[in-house]
GROMACS .gro file of N, CA and C in nm:
model
  348
    1ILE      N    1   0.700  -1.755   5.098
    1ILE     CA    2   0.720  -1.684   5.223
    1ILE      C    3   0.855  -1.725   5.280
    2ASP      N    4   0.934  -1.627   5.317
    2ASP     CA    5   1.067  -1.652   5.372
    2ASP      C    6   1.087  -1.558   5.490
    3THR      N    7   1.055  -1.607   5.608
    3THR     CA    8   1.068  -1.523   5.728
    3THR      C    9   1.214  -1.499   5.764
    4GLY      N   10   1.305  -1.569   5.698
    4GLY     CA   11   1.448  -1.544   5.718
    4GLY      C   12   1.496  -1.422   5.640
    5ALA      N   13   1.422  -1.386   5.537
    5ALA     CA   14   1.457  -1.268   5.457
    5ALA      C   15   1.389  -1.145   5.517
    6THR      N   16   1.460  -1.038   5.525
    6THR     CA   17   1.402  -0.914   5.579
    6THR      C   18   1.307  -0.851   5.478
    7THR      N   19   1.354  -0.833   5.356
    7THR     CA   20   1.278  -0.762   5.254
    7THR      C   21   1.222  -0.860   5.151
    8SER      N   22   1.106  -0.830   5.101
    8SER     CA   23   1.045  -0.911   4.996
    8SER      C   24   1.120  -0.889   4.865
    9SER      N   25   1.103  -0.984   4.772
    9SER     CA   26   1.171  -0.976   4.643
    9SER      C   27   1.074  -1.018   4.534
   10ILE      N   28   1.088  -0.956   4.418
   10ILE     CA   29   1.000  -0.987   4.305
   10ILE      C   30   1.085  -1.014   4.182
   11SER      N   31   1.038  -1.106   4.099
   11SER     CA   32   1.112  -1.144   3.978
   11SER      C   33   1.108  -1.031   3.876
   12ALA      N   34   1.224  -0.975   3.846
   12ALA     CA   35   1.234  -0.865   3.752
   12ALA      C   36   1.346  -0.892   3.653
   13VAL      N   37   1.321  -0.859   3.527
   13VAL     CA   38   1.422  -0.873   3.422
   13VAL      C   39   1.434  -0.740   3.348
   14ASP      N   40   1.538  -0.730   3.268
   14ASP     CA   41   1.563  -0.607   3.192
   14ASP      C   42   1.563  -0.485   3.284
   15ILE      N   43   1.630  -0.497   3.397
   15ILE     CA   44   1.635  -0.390   3.497
   15ILE      C   45   1.732  -0.282   3.449
   16VAL      N   46   1.681  -0.160   3.436
   16VAL     CA   47   1.763  -0.049   3.389
   16VAL      C   48   1.747   0.070   3.484
   17PRO      N   49   1.853   0.104   3.558
   17PRO     CA   50   1.847   0.224   3.642
   17PRO      C   51   1.854   0.350   3.555
   18PHE      N   52   1.783   0.455   3.596
   18PHE     CA   53   1.790   0.583   3.527
   18PHE      C   54   1.758   0.694   3.626
   19GLU      N   55   1.777   0.816   3.582
   19GLU     CA   56   1.753   0.930   3.671
   19GLU      C   57   1.635   1.009   3.618
   20ARG      N   58   1.546   1.050   3.710
   20ARG     CA   59   1.431   1.134   3.674
   20ARG      C   60   1.421   1.243   3.780
   21ASP      N   61   1.422   1.366   3.737
   21ASP     CA   62   1.414   1.481   3.828
   21ASP      C   63   1.519   1.473   3.939
   22GLY      N   64   1.639   1.426   3.904
   22GLY     CA   65   1.748   1.421   3.999
   22GLY      C   66   1.742   1.305   4.098
   23LYS      N   67   1.647   1.213   4.078
   23LYS     CA   68   1.632   1.100   4.170
   23LYS      C   69   1.652   0.969   4.095
   24ASP      N   70   1.695   0.866   4.169
   24ASP     CA   71   1.712   0.732   4.111
   24ASP      C   72   1.577   0.667   4.083
   25TRP      N   73   1.563   0.614   3.964
   25TRP     CA   74   1.447   0.537   3.924
   25TRP      C   75   1.499   0.409   3.860
   26VAL      N   76   1.408   0.315   3.839
   26VAL     CA   77   1.445   0.191   3.772
   26VAL      C   78   1.327   0.148   3.685
   27LYS      N   79   1.358   0.098   3.566
   27LYS     CA   80   1.252   0.040   3.482
   27LYS      C   81   1.286  -0.108   3.466
   28PHE      N   82   1.180  -0.189   3.456
   28PHE     CA   83   1.198  -0.333   3.451
   28PHE      C   84   1.070  -0.398   3.401
   29LYS      N   85   1.080  -0.527   3.375
   29LYS     CA   86   0.962  -0.608   3.342
   29LYS      C   87   0.957  -0.723   3.441
   30MET      N   88   0.837  -0.766   3.475
   30MET     CA   89   0.821  -0.884   3.559
   30MET      C   90   0.802  -1.003   3.467
   31GLU      N   91   0.872  -1.112   3.498
   31GLU     CA   92   0.867  -1.230   3.412
   31GLU      C   93   0.878  -1.356   3.497
   32HIS      N   94   0.792  -1.453   3.464
   32HIS     CA   95   0.801  -1.584   3.529
   32HIS      C   96   0.715  -1.684   3.453
   33GLU      N   97   0.775  -1.797   3.421
   33GLU     CA   98   0.706  -1.908   3.353
   33GLU      C   99   0.621  -1.863   3.234
   34GLY      N  100   0.682  -1.783   3.147
   34GLY     CA  101   0.614  -1.741   3.025
   34GLY      C  102   0.520  -1.624   3.040
   35ILE      N  103   0.500  -1.573   3.159
   35ILE     CA  104   0.414  -1.456   3.180
   35ILE      C  105   0.504  -1.334   3.187
   36ASN      N  106   0.477  -1.236   3.101
   36ASN     CA  107   0.559  -1.116   3.093
   36ASN      C  108   0.473  -0.992   3.111
   37SER      N  109   0.521  -0.898   3.190
   37SER     CA  110   0.448  -0.774   3.210
   37SER      C  111   0.495  -0.668   3.111
   38LYS      N  112   0.421  -0.559   3.104
   38LYS     CA  113   0.468  -0.442   3.033
   38LYS      C  114   0.581  -0.382   3.115
   39GLU      N  115   0.653  -0.289   3.057
   39GLU     CA  116   0.760  -0.222   3.131
   39GLU      C  117   0.701  -0.137   3.243
   40ILE      N  118   0.764  -0.145   3.358
   40ILE     CA  119   0.722  -0.072   3.478
   40ILE      C  120   0.836   0.021   3.516
   41ALA      N  121   0.805   0.144   3.557
   41ALA     CA  122   0.905   0.237   3.606
   41ALA      C  123   0.863   0.283   3.745
   42LEU      N  124   0.955   0.271   3.841
   42LEU     CA  125   0.928   0.310   3.979
   42LEU      C  126   1.049   0.382   4.038
   43PRO      N  127   1.024   0.474   4.133
   43PRO     CA  128   1.137   0.537   4.201
   43PRO      C  129   1.208   0.437   4.292
   44VAL      N  130   1.339   0.451   4.302
   44VAL     CA  131   1.418   0.365   4.390
   44VAL      C  132   1.415   0.424   4.530
   45GLU      N  133   1.370   0.345   4.626
   45GLU     CA  134   1.369   0.389   4.766
   45GLU      C  135   1.510   0.392   4.822
   46ARG      N  136   1.587   0.289   4.787
   46ARG     CA  137   1.726   0.277   4.830
   46ARG      C  138   1.791   0.164   4.753
   47TRP      N  139   1.922   0.153   4.764
   47TRP     CA  140   1.997   0.043   4.705
   47TRP      C  141   2.049  -0.044   4.818
   48VAL      N  142   2.044  -0.175   4.800
   48VAL     CA  143   2.096  -0.266   4.903
   48VAL      C  144   2.196  -0.362   4.840
   49LYS      N  145   2.286  -0.410   4.924
   49LYS     CA  146   2.379  -0.515   4.882
   49LYS      C  147   2.330  -0.645   4.943
   50ILE      N  148   2.310  -0.745   4.860
   50ILE     CA  149   2.258  -0.874   4.902
   50ILE      C  150   2.369  -0.977   4.893
   51LYS      N  151   2.389  -1.048   5.002
   51LYS     CA  152   2.485  -1.158   5.003
   51LYS      C  153   2.405  -1.287   4.999
   52GLN      N  154   2.423  -1.365   4.894
   52GLN     CA  155   2.348  -1.490   4.879
   52GLN      C  156   2.434  -1.607   4.926
   53SER      N  157   2.368  -1.702   4.990
   53SER     CA  158   2.440  -1.819   5.038
   53SER      C  159   2.486  -1.907   4.923
   54SER      N  160   2.420  -1.897   4.808
   54SER     CA  161   2.452  -1.983   4.694
   54SER      C  162   2.557  -1.923   4.600
   55ALA      N  163   2.603  -1.802   4.629
   55ALA     CA  164   2.699  -1.737   4.540
   55ALA      C  165   2.801  -1.656   4.620
   56GLU      N  166   2.916  -1.637   4.560
   56GLU     CA  167   3.020  -1.556   4.624
   56GLU      C  168   2.993  -1.408   4.598
   57GLY      N  169   3.039  -1.324   4.689
   57GLY     CA  170   3.027  -1.180   4.671
   57GLY      C  171   2.888  -1.128   4.702
   58THR      N  172   2.866  -1.002   4.665
   58THR     CA  173   2.737  -0.939   4.690
   58THR      C  174   2.678  -0.888   4.559
   59GLN      N  175   2.549  -0.863   4.564
   59GLN     CA  176   2.476  -0.813   4.448
   59GLN      C  177   2.408  -0.683   4.489
   60ARG      N  178   2.416  -0.580   4.407
   60ARG     CA  179   2.349  -0.452   4.435
   60ARG      C  180   2.209  -0.457   4.373
   61ARG      N  181   2.109  -0.431   4.456
   61ARG     CA  182   1.971  -0.437   4.407
   61ARG      C  183   1.894  -0.311   4.444
   62ALA      N  184   1.804  -0.274   4.355
   62ALA     CA  185   1.714  -0.162   4.381
   62ALA      C  186   1.601  -0.210   4.472
   63VAL      N  187   1.558  -0.123   4.561
   63VAL     CA  188   1.441  -0.148   4.646
   63VAL      C  189   1.334  -0.048   4.604
   64VAL      N  190   1.214  -0.100   4.571
   64VAL     CA  191   1.102  -0.016   4.528
   64VAL      C  192   0.980  -0.047   4.616
   65HIS      N  193   0.886   0.047   4.620
   65HIS     CA  194   0.758   0.024   4.686
   65HIS      C  195   0.656  -0.019   4.579
   66ALA      N  196   0.581  -0.126   4.608
   66ALA     CA  197   0.479  -0.173   4.514
   66ALA      C  198   0.366  -0.238   4.593
   67TRP      N  199   0.250  -0.246   4.529
   67TRP     CA  200   0.132  -0.307   4.591
   67TRP      C  201   0.134  -0.458   4.573
   68ILE      N  202   0.084  -0.529   4.673
   68ILE     CA  203   0.063  -0.673   4.662
   68ILE      C  204  -0.075  -0.703   4.721
   69GLU      N  205  -0.146  -0.795   4.656
   69GLU     CA  206  -0.279  -0.832   4.700
   69GLU      C  207  -0.281  -0.982   4.730
   70ILE      N  208  -0.319  -1.016   4.852
   70ILE     CA  209  -0.330  -1.155   4.895
   70ILE      C  210  -0.468  -1.171   4.957
   71GLY      N  211  -0.553  -1.248   4.892
   71GLY     CA  212  -0.690  -1.261   4.940
   71GLY      C  213  -0.756  -1.124   4.945
   72ASP      N  214  -0.812  -1.089   5.059
   72ASP     CA  215  -0.878  -0.959   5.077
   72ASP      C  216  -0.781  -0.849   5.117
   73MET      N  217  -0.657  -0.883   5.141
   73MET     CA  218  -0.560  -0.787   5.190
   73MET      C  219  -0.482  -0.726   5.074
   74LYS      N  220  -0.474  -0.593   5.071
   74LYS     CA  221  -0.394  -0.523   4.972
   74LYS      C  222  -0.305  -0.426   5.047
   75GLU      N  223  -0.174  -0.442   5.030
   75GLU     CA  224  -0.077  -0.361   5.104
   75GLU      C  225   0.035  -0.315   5.012
   76LYS      N  226   0.092  -0.203   5.045
   76LYS     CA  227   0.210  -0.155   4.975
   76LYS      C  228   0.331  -0.196   5.059
   77THR      N  229   0.433  -0.249   4.995
   77THR     CA  230   0.550  -0.295   5.068
   77THR      C  231   0.675  -0.276   4.984
   78GLU      N  232   0.790  -0.297   5.045
   78GLU     CA  233   0.916  -0.287   4.974
   78GLU      C  234   0.951  -0.419   4.907
   79PHE      N  235   1.004  -0.409   4.787
   79PHE     CA  236   1.053  -0.526   4.713
   79PHE      C  237   1.192  -0.496   4.659
   80THR      N  238   1.283  -0.592   4.671
   80THR     CA  239   1.406  -0.584   4.594
   80THR      C  240   1.376  -0.644   4.458
   81LEU      N  241   1.444  -0.595   4.357
   81LEU     CA  242   1.426  -0.646   4.222
   81LEU      C  243   1.537  -0.744   4.192
   82ALA      N  244   1.500  -0.866   4.154
   82ALA     CA  245   1.599  -0.970   4.126
   82ALA      C  246   1.543  -1.064   4.020
   83ASP      N  247   1.631  -1.118   3.939
   83ASP     CA  248   1.590  -1.216   3.839
   83ASP      C  249   1.563  -1.349   3.911
   84ARG      N  250   1.436  -1.383   3.925
   84ARG     CA  251   1.394  -1.506   3.991
   84ARG      C  252   1.337  -1.606   3.890
   85THR      N  253   1.363  -1.584   3.761
   85THR     CA  254   1.305  -1.669   3.658
   85THR      C  255   1.351  -1.814   3.670
   86HIS      N  256   1.464  -1.838   3.731
   86HIS     CA  257   1.516  -1.974   3.747
   86HIS      C  258   1.465  -2.039   3.877
   87LEU      N  259   1.392  -1.965   3.956
   87LEU     CA  260   1.342  -2.016   4.085
   87LEU      C  261   1.195  -2.057   4.073
   88THR      N  262   1.147  -2.133   4.169
   88THR     CA  263   1.010  -2.184   4.165
   88THR      C  264   0.907  -2.074   4.179
   89PHE      N  265   0.933  -1.977   4.267
   89PHE     CA  266   0.834  -1.874   4.295
   89PHE      C  267   0.882  -1.737   4.250
   90PRO      N  268   0.794  -1.660   4.181
   90PRO     CA  269   0.835  -1.529   4.132
   90PRO      C  270   0.841  -1.422   4.241
   91VAL      N  271   0.776  -1.448   4.353
   91VAL     CA  272   0.773  -1.350   4.462
   91VAL      C  273   0.813  -1.418   4.592
   92LEU      N  274   0.899  -1.350   4.665
   92LEU     CA  275   0.937  -1.396   4.799
   92LEU      C  276   0.888  -1.288   4.895
   93LEU      N  277   0.811  -1.328   4.995
   93LEU     CA  278   0.763  -1.232   5.095
   93LEU      C  279   0.849  -1.244   5.220
   94GLY      N  280   0.915  -1.137   5.255
   94GLY     CA  281   1.002  -1.133   5.372
   94GLY      C  282   0.927  -1.088   5.496
   95ARG      N  283   0.998  -1.095   5.608
   95ARG     CA  284   0.933  -1.069   5.737
   95ARG      C  285   0.888  -0.924   5.755
   96SER      N  286   0.951  -0.828   5.687
   96SER     CA  287   0.907  -0.689   5.703
   96SER      C  288   0.766  -0.669   5.647
   97PHE      N  289   0.727  -0.750   5.548
   97PHE     CA  290   0.591  -0.742   5.495
   97PHE      C  291   0.488  -0.784   5.600
   98PHE      N  292   0.520  -0.886   5.677
   98PHE     CA  293   0.424  -0.942   5.772
   98PHE      C  294   0.412  -0.864   5.902
   99LYS      N  295   0.510  -0.779   5.931
   99LYS     CA  296   0.510  -0.705   6.057
   99LYS      C  297   0.382  -0.624   6.071
  100ASP      N  298   0.310  -0.646   6.178
  100ASP     CA  299   0.185  -0.575   6.212
  100ASP      C  300   0.071  -0.600   6.113
  101ILE      N  301   0.085  -0.699   6.023
  101ILE     CA  302  -0.019  -0.727   5.924
  101ILE      C  303  -0.073  -0.868   5.937
  102ALA      N  304   0.018  -0.965   5.951
  102ALA     CA  305  -0.024  -1.105   5.946
  102ALA      C  306   0.071  -1.191   6.029
  103VAL      N  307   0.027  -1.312   6.054
  103VAL     CA  308   0.108  -1.411   6.126
  103VAL      C  309   0.134  -1.526   6.030
  104VAL      N  310   0.256  -1.577   6.031
  104VAL     CA  311   0.290  -1.692   5.947
  104VAL      C  312   0.269  -1.818   6.030
  105ASP      N  313   0.179  -1.903   5.983
  105ASP     CA  314   0.152  -2.031   6.050
  105ASP      C  315   0.201  -2.141   5.957
  106VAL      N  316   0.317  -2.198   5.987
  106VAL     CA  317   0.378  -2.297   5.899
  106VAL      C  318   0.303  -2.430   5.895
  107SER      N  319   0.204  -2.447   5.980
  107SER     CA  320   0.128  -2.572   5.979
  107SER      C  321   0.017  -2.570   5.873
  108HIS      N  322  -0.002  -2.456   5.806
  108HIS     CA  323  -0.105  -2.444   5.702
  108HIS      C  324  -0.043  -2.410   5.568
  109LYS      N  325  -0.110  -2.455   5.460
  109LYS     CA  326  -0.067  -2.425   5.324
  109LYS      C  327  -0.187  -2.377   5.243
  110TYR      N  328  -0.162  -2.286   5.153
  110TYR     CA  329  -0.262  -2.242   5.056
  110TYR      C  330  -0.398  -2.210   5.121
  111ILE      N  331  -0.397  -2.120   5.218
  111ILE     CA  332  -0.521  -2.089   5.289
  111ILE      C  333  -0.600  -1.976   5.222
  112GLN      N  334  -0.538  -1.908   5.126
  112GLN     CA  335  -0.609  -1.804   5.051
  112GLN      C  336  -0.656  -1.861   4.918
  113ASP      N  337  -0.774  -1.821   4.874
  113ASP     CA  338  -0.821  -1.859   4.742
  113ASP      C  339  -0.735  -1.793   4.636
  114LYS      N  340  -0.725  -1.854   4.517
  114LYS     CA  341  -0.654  -1.793   4.407
  114LYS      C  342  -0.731  -1.671   4.358
  115HIS      N  343  -0.658  -1.567   4.320
  115HIS     CA  344  -0.719  -1.445   4.267
  115HIS      C  345  -0.771  -1.475   4.127
  116LYS      N  346  -0.893  -1.437   4.100
  116LYS     CA  347  -0.953  -1.465   3.970
  116LYS      C  348  -0.941  -1.346   3.878
   0.00000   0.00000   0.00000
């Protein structure tokens, strides 16, 4: 959880933009710690430029809508696609995800059961 980030981000590799019916789409695979998904194709909602504090310049990233399930809650939200394989967590949840859905209480950890 990163309330400093506006948009959520998901670990994606082999990101390939393409066009379908005159619209931007992107295909990619999700990968983290040896877990690999099948190829996923989603329409691009928009493109954003991300400026990272750890690197110079900006990075252009696709923003897609995808479902996320946390405990009993299942919501569709925006994710930027980024290679997070070198980071600890494959998913970063930004503040736009939490708006009108949940409250972040930093005094608690791991309050949801793991999905089985």
